[in-house]
Coordinates of C-alpha atoms in Angstrom, one line a residue:
X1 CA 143.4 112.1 120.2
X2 CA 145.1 114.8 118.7
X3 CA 147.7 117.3 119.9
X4 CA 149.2 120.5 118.9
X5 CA 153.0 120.8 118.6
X6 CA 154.1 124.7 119.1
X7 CA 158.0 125.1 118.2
X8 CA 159.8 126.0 121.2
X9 CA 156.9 125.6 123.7
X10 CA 157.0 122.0 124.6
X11 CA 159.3 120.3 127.3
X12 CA 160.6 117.9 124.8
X13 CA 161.8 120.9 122.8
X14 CA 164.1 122.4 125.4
X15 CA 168.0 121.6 126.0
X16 CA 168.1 118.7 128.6
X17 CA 171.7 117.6 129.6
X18 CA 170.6 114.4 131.3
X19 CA 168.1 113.8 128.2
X20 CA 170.3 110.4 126.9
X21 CA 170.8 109.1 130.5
X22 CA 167.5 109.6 131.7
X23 CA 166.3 107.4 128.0
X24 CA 168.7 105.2 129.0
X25 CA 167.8 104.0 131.9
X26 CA 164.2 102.8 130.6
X27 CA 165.9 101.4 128.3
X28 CA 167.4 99.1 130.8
X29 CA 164.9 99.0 133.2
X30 CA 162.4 97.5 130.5
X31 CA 165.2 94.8 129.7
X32 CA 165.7 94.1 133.1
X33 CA 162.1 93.7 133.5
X34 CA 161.5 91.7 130.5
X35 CA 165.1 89.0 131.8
X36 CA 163.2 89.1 135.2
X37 CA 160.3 87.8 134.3
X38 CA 161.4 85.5 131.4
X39 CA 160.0 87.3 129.1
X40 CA 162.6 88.9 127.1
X41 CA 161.6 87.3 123.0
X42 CA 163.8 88.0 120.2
X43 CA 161.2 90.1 119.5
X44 CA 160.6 92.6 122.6
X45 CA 164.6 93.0 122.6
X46 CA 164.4 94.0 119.2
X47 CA 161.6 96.5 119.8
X48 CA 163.8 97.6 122.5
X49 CA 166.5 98.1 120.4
X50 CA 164.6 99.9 118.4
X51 CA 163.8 102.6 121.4
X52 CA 167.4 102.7 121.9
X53 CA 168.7 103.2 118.5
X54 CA 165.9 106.0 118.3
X55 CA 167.4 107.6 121.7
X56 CA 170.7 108.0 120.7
X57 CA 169.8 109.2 117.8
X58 CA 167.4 111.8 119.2
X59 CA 170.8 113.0 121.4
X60 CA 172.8 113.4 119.0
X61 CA 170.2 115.6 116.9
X62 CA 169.7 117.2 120.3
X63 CA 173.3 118.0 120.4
X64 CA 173.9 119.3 117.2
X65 CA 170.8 121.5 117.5
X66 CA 171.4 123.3 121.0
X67 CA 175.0 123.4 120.7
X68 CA 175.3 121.1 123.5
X69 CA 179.0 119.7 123.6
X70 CA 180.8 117.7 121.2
X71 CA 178.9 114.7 119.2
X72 CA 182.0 113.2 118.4
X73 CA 183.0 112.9 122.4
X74 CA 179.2 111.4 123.3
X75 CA 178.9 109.1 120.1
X76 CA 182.5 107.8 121.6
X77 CA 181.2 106.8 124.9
X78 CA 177.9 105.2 123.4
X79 CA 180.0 102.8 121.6
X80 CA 181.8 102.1 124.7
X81 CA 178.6 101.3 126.9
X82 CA 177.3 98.0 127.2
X83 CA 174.2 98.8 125.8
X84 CA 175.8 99.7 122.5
X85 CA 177.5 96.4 122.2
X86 CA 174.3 94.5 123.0
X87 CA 173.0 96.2 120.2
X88 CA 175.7 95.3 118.0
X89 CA 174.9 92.1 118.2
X90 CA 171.4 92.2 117.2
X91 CA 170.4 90.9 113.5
X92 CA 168.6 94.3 111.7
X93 CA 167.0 91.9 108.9
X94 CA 163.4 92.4 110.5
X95 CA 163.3 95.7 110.6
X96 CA 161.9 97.8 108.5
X97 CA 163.3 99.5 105.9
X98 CA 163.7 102.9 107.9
X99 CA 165.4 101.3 111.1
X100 CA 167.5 98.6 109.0
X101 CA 168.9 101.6 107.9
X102 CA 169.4 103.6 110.6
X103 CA 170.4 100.7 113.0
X104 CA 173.1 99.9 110.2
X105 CA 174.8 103.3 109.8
X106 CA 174.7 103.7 114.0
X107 CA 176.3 100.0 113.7
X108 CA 179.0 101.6 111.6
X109 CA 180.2 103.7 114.5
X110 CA 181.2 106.4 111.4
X111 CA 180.8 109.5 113.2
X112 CA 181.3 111.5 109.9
X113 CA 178.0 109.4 108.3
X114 CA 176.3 109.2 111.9
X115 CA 176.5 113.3 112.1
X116 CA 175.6 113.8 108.6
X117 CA 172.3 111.7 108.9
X118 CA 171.7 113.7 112.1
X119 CA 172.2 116.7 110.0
X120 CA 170.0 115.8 107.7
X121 CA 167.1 114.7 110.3
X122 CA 167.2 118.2 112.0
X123 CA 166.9 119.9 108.6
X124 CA 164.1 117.8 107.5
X125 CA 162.4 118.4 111.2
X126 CA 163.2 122.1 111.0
X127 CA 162.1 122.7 107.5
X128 CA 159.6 119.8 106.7
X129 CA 157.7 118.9 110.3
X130 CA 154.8 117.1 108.0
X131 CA 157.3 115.2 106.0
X132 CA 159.6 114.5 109.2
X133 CA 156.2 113.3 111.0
X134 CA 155.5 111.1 108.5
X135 CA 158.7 109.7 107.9
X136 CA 158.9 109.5 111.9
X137 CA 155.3 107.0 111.5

């Protein structure tokens, strides 16, 4: 199917304070899920990862665009959750070249580099939505 994305007319658009929180708890519901069940591969953790890294990424971009607080202050207590030091943990190597990356410099906890690629994300959406759709694939 195909959709049409209209700046500033979709709910995923607009400021959401409880928009990391709310991510974050699917993020550990699907674990939790996955441990129940036995299920949880090297692999599906990974992917999981994945969403997470993705989510606080998406916050932080979130933040920076709508003025929403300091980044500094919320990138601070992601690397104090628990989440954030399972993630630590987890070897990048299969990734892809775009999420090796970004897992890498979020592994860094350099809010100065971690801000900056944020930066440079919501510029690229802003500017290029083809190219940041793309790149987003």
């Amino acid at each position: 199917y195909h959709y049409a994305k209209r700046p500033n007319s979709s709910l995923s658009t607009h400021a959401n304070k409880n928009y990391y929180l709310l991510h974050v708890i699917k993020v550990e519901k699907l674990l939790e899920f996955y441990r129940e069940f036995g299920e949880l591969s090297e692999l599906i953790e990974k992917k999981i990862f994945w969403l997470y890294v993705r989510i606080v990424y998406s916050s932080i971009c979130r933040k920076l665009a709508y003025g929403d607080g300091n980044a500094k202050r919320f990138m601070e207590e992601v690397f104090a959750s628990d989440l954030f030091c399972c993630l630590k943990k987890i070897n990048a190597c299969s990734y892809n070249g775009k999420e090796k990356l970004l897992v890498q410099i979020l592994k860094t906890q350099n809010c100065t580099l971690i801000v900056a690629s944020c930066r440079l994300m919501n510029c690229v959406k802003k500017h290029g939505y083809y190219m940041f759709a793309k790149i987003k694939e």
